[in-house]
Tab-separated table of C-alpha atoms and ligand atoms in Angstrom:
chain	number	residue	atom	x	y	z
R	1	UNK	CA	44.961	114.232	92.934
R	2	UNK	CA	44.216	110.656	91.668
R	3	UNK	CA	41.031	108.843	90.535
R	4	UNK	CA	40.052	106.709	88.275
R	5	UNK	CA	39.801	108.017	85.031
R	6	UNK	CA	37.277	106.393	81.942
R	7	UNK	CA	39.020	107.252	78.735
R	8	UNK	CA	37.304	105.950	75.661
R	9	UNK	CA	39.076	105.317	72.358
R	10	UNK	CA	42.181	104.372	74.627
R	11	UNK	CA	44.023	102.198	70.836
R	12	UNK	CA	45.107	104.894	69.226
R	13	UNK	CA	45.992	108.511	69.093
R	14	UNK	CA	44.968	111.013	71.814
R	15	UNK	CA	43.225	108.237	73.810
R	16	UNK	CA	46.331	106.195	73.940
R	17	UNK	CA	48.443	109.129	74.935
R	18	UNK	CA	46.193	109.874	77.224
R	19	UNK	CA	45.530	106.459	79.358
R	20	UNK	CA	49.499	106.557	79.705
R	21	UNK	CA	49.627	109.922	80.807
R	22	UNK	CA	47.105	109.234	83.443
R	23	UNK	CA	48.515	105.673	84.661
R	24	UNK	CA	51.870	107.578	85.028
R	25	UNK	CA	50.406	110.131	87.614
R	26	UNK	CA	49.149	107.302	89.422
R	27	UNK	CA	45.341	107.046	88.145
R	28	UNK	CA	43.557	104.049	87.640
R	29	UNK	CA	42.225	104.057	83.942
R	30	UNK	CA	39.279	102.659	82.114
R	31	UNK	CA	40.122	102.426	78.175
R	32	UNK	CA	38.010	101.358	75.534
R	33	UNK	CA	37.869	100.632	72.212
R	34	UNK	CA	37.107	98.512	69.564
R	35	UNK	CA	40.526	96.870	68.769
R	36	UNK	CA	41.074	94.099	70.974
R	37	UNK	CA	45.285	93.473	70.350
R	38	UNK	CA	45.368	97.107	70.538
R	39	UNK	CA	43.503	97.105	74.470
R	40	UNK	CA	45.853	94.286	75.273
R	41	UNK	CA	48.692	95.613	74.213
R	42	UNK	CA	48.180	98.485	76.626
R	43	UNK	CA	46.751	96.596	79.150
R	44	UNK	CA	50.697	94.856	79.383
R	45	UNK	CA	52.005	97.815	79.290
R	46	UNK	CA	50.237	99.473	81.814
R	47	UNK	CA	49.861	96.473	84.185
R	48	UNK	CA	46.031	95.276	85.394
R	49	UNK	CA	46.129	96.827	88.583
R	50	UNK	CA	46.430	99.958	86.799
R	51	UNK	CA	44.308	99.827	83.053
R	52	UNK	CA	41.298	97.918	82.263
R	53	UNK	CA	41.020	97.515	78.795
R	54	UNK	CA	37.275	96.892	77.674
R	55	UNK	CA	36.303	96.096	73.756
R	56	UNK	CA	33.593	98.436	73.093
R	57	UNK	CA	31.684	100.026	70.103
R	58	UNK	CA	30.478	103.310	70.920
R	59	UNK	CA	27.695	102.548	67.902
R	60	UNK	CA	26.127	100.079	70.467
R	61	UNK	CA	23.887	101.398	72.874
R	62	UNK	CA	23.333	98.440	74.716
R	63	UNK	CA	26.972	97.581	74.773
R	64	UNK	CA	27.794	100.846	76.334
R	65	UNK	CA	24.840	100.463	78.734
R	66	UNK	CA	25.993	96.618	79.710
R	67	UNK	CA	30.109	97.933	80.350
R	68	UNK	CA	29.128	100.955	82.328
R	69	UNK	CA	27.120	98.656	84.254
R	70	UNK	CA	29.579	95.977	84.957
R	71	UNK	CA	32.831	97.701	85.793
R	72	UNK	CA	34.411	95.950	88.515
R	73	UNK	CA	34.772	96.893	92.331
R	74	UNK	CA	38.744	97.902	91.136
R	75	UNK	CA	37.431	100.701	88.785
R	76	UNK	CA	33.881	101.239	89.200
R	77	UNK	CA	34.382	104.549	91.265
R	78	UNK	CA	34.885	106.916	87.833
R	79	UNK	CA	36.357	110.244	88.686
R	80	UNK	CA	36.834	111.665	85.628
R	81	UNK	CA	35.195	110.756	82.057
R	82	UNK	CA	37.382	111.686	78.689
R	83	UNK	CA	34.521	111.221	75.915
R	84	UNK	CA	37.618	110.737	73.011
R	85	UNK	CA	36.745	108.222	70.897
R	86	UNK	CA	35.865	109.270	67.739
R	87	UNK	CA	36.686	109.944	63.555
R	88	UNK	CA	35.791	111.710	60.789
R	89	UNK	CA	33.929	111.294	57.338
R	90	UNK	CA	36.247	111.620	54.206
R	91	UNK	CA	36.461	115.182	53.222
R	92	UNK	CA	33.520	114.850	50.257
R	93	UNK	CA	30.850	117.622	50.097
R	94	UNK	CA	27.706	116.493	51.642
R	95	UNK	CA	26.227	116.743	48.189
R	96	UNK	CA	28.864	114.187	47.026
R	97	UNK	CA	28.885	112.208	50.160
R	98	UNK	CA	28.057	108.690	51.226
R	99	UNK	CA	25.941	108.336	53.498
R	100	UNK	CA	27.090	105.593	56.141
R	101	UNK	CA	30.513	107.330	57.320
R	102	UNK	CA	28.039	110.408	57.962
R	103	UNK	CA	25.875	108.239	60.358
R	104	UNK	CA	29.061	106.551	61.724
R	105	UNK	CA	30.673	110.118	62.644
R	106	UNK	CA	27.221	111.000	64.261
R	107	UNK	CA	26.285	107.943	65.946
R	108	UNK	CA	29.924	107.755	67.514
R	109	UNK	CA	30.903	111.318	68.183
R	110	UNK	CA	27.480	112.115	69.235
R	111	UNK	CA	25.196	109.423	70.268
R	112	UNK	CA	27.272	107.058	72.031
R	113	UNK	CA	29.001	110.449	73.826
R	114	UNK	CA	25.768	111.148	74.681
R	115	UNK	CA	24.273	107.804	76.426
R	116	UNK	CA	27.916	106.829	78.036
R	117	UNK	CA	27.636	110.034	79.969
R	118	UNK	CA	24.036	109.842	80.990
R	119	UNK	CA	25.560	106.300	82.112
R	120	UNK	CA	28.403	107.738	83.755
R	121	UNK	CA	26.465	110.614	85.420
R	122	UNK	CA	25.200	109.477	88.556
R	123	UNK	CA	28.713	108.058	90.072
R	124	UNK	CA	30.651	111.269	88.723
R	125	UNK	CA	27.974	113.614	90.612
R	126	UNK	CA	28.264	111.621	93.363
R	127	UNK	CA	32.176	112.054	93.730
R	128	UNK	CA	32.233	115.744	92.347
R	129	UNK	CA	34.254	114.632	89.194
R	130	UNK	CA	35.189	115.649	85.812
R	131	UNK	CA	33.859	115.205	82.271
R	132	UNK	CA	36.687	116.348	79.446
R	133	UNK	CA	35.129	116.141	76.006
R	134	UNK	CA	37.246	115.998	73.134
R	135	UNK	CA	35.326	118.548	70.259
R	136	UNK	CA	37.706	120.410	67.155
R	137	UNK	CA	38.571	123.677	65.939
R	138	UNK	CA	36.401	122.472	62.942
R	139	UNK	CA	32.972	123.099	65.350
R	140	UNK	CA	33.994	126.811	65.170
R	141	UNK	CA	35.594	126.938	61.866
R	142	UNK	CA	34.127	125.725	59.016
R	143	UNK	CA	35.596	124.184	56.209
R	144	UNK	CA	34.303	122.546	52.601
R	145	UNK	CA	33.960	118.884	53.134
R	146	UNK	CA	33.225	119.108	56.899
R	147	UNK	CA	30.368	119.642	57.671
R	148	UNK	CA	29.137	116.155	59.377
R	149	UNK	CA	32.200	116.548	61.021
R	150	UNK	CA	32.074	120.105	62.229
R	151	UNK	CA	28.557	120.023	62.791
R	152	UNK	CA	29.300	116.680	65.330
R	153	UNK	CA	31.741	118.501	67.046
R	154	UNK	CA	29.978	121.877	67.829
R	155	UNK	CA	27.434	119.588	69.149
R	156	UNK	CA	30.206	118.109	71.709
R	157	UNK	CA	31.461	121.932	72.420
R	158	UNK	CA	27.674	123.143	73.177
R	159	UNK	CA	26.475	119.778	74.940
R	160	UNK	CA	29.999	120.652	77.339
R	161	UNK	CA	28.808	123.810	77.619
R	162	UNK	CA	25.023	123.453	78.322
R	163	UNK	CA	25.772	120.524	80.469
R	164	UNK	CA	27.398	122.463	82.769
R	165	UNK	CA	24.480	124.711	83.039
R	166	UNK	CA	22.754	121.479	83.866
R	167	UNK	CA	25.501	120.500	86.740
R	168	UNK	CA	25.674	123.459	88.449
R	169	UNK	CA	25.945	123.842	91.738
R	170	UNK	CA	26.882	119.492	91.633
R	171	UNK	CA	30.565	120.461	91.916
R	172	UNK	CA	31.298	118.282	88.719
R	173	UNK	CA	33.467	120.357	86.024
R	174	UNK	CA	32.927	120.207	82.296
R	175	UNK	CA	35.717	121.022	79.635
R	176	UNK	CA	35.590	121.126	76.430
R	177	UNK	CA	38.835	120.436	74.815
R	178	UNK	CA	38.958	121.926	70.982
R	179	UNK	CA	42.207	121.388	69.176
R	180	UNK	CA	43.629	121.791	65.585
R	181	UNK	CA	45.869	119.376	63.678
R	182	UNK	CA	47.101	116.350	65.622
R	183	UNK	CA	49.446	114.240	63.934
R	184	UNK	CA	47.347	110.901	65.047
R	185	UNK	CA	45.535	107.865	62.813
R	186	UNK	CA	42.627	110.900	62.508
R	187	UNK	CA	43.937	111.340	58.858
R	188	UNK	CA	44.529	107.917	57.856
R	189	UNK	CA	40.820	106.309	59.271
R	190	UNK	CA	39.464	109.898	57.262
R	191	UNK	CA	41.542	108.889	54.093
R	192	UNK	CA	41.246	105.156	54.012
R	193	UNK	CA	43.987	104.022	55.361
R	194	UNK	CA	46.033	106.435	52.593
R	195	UNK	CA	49.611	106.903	54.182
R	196	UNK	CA	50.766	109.314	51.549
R	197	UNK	CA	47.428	111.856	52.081
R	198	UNK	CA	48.520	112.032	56.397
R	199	UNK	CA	52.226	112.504	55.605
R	200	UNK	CA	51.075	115.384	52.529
R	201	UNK	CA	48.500	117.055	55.623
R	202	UNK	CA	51.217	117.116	58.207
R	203	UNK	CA	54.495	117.175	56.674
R	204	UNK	CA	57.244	120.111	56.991
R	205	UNK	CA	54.085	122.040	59.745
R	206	UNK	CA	55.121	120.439	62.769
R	207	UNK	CA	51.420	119.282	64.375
R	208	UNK	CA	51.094	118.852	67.843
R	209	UNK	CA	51.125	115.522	69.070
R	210	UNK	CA	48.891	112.858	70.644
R	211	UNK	CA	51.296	113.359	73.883
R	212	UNK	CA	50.874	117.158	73.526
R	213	UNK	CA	47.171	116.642	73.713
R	214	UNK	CA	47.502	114.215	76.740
R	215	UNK	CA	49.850	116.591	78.452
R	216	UNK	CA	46.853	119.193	77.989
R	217	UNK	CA	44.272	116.990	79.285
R	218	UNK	CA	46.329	116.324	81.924
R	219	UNK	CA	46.670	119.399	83.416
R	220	UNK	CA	42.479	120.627	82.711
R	221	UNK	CA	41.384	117.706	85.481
R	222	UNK	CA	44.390	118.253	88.023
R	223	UNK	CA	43.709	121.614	88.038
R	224	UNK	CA	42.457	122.633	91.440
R	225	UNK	CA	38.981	121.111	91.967
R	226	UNK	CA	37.280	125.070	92.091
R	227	UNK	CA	38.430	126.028	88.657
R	228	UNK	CA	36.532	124.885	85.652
R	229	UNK	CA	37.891	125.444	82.110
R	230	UNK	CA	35.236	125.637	80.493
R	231	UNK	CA	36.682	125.231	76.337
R	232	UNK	CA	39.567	125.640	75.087
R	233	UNK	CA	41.158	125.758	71.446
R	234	UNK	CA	44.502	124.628	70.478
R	235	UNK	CA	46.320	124.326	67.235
R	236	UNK	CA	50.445	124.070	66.100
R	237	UNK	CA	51.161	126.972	65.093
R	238	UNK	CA	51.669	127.049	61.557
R	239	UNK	CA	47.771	126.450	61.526
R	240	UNK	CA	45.932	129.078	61.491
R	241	UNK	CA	42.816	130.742	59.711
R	242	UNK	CA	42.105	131.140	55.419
R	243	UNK	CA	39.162	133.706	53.995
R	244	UNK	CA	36.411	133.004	52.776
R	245	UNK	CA	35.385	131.674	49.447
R	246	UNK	CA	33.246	133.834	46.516
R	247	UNK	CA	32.116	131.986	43.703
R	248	UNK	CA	31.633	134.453	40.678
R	249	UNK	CA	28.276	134.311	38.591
R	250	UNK	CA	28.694	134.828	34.810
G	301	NDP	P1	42.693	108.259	66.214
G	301	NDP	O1	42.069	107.815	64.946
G	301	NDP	O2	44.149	108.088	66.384
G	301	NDP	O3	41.943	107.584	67.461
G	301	NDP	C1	40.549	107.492	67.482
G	301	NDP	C2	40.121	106.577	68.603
G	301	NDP	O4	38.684	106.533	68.595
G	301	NDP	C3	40.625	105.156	68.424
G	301	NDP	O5	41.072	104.656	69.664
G	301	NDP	C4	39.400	104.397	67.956
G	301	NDP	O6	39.405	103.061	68.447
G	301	NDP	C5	38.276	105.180	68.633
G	301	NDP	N1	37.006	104.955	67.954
G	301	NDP	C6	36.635	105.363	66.714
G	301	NDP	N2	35.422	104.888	66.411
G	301	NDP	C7	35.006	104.165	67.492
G	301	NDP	C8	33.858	103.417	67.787
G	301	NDP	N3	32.828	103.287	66.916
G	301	NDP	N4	33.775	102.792	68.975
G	301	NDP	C9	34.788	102.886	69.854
G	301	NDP	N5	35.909	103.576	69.649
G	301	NDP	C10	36.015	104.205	68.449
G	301	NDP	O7	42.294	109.817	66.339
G	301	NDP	P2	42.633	110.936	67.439
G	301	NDP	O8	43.342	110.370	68.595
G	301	NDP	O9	43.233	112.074	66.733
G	301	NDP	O10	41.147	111.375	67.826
G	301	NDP	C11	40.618	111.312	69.125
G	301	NDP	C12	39.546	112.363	69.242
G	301	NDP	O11	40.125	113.660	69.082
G	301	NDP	C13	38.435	112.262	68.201
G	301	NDP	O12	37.196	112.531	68.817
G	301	NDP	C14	38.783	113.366	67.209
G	301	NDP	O13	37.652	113.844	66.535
G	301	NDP	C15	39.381	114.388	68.145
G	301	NDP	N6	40.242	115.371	67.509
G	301	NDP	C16	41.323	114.986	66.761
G	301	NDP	C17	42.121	115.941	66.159
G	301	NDP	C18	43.264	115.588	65.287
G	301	NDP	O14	43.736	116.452	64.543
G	301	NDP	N7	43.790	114.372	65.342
G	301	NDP	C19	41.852	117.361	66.350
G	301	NDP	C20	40.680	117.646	67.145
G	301	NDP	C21	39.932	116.696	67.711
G	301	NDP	P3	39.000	101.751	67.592
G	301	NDP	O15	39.228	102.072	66.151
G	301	NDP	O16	39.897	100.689	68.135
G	301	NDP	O17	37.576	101.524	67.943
G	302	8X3	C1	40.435	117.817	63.432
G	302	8X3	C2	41.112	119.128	63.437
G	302	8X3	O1	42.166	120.933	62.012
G	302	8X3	O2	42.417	118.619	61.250
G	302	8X3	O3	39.528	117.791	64.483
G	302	8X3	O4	40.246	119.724	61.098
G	302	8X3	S1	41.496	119.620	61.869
């Protein structure tokens, strides 16, 4: 199976891994994001017949709106849609937070996830495709300075779940993809740009990879078209799970 496959957050990470993977089994891919050398570097790699590399926010709603509108004959047909783009809030307490990365994790993880599907819906019902959404471990396990971030990814994993309640019967599947520590620029745009706190997180634990990931998303949308995974949860395996806290009175 091939299609054409709209991968957002395509500069970096699980995005990039992922519009590779996908131009190497023979799709046609869609990538977006907002660093423009980034897009065209991939877009030489990959060749034009193959990637189109579009410079989108997924803050701007009108943006989104205006690209999903104007995708060319080439790549308009969208098969599959891998919602990916998005980051995290610095690891501060929400009482200690600021309160701009908050709205920037919500606004991309959720709101622009939200209106470039609506977008996307129509054409993707229309050729009984696929939607892969890209939620966390951290919307099922909490932990202390994420809860902006966990809460915007167990909105991903229950919109995946609830939209395919909505879709049924429309032939279009719905995954929701929910994995642990990736070794990716996650930790460094979460950190400021703080080399030494990503190599301290995943040193000496061996975390999966971006290409992992991609090899993963790979195989949910070329599974055959009548099985639908509905979520699944990944991490390396020297993650796993702590207790939980008590805080002693007195
Ligand atoms: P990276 O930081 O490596 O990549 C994030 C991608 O999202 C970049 O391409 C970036 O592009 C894009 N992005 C961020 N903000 C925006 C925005 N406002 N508009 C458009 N694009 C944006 O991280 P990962 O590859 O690790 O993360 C990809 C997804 O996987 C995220 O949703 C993340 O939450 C999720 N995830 C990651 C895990 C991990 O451990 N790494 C684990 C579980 C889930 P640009 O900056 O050019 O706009
Ligand atoms: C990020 C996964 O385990 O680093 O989505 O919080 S983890």
């Amino acid at each position: 199976m091939t299609g054409t496959a709209f991968i957002t957050g395509v500069t970096s990470g699980i995005g990039a891994a992922s519009a590779r993977r996908f131009a190497a089994g023979g799709w046609k891919v869609v990538g977006t994001g907002r660093r423009r050398e980034r897009l065209d570097g991939l877009a030489g790699e990959l060749g034009e017949e193959r990637f189109l590399p579009l410079e989108l926010d997924m803050r701007d709603r009108e943006a989104i709106e205006a690209t999903a509108a104007s995708l060319p004959a080439l790549f308009r047909d969208v098969d599959l849609l891998i919602n990916n783009a998005g980051l995290a809030p610095p690891l501060d307490t929400v009482q200690d937070s600021d309160l701009a990365p908050s709205l920037q994790a919500i606004e991309t993880n959720i709101t622009g996830l939200v209106i470039l599907t609506r977008r996307l819906l129509p054409g993707l019902i229309a050729r009984r495709g696929a939607i892969i959404n890209l939620s966390s471990v951290a919307a099922s396990y909490p932990y202390r300075g994420g809860a902006v971030y966990g809460g915007t990814k167990a909105f991903v994993r229950q919109f995946s779940l609830d939209l395919r309640a909505d879709l049924h019967g429309t032939g279009v599947r719905v995954t929701s993809i929910e994995p642990g520590m990736i070794e990716t620029e996650f930790t460094l745009v979460r950190n400021g740009w703080d080399q030494a706190a990503s190599d301290a997180l995943y040193g000496d634990m061996n975390p999966m990879t971006a290409e992992d990931t991609a090899d993963i998303l790979w195989w949910a949308a070329t599974l055959p078209s009548h099985i639908n995974v509905n979520a699944l949860e990944l991490m390396p395996v020297n993650q796993s799970f702590a207790g939980f806290q008590v805080a002693r009175e007195g």
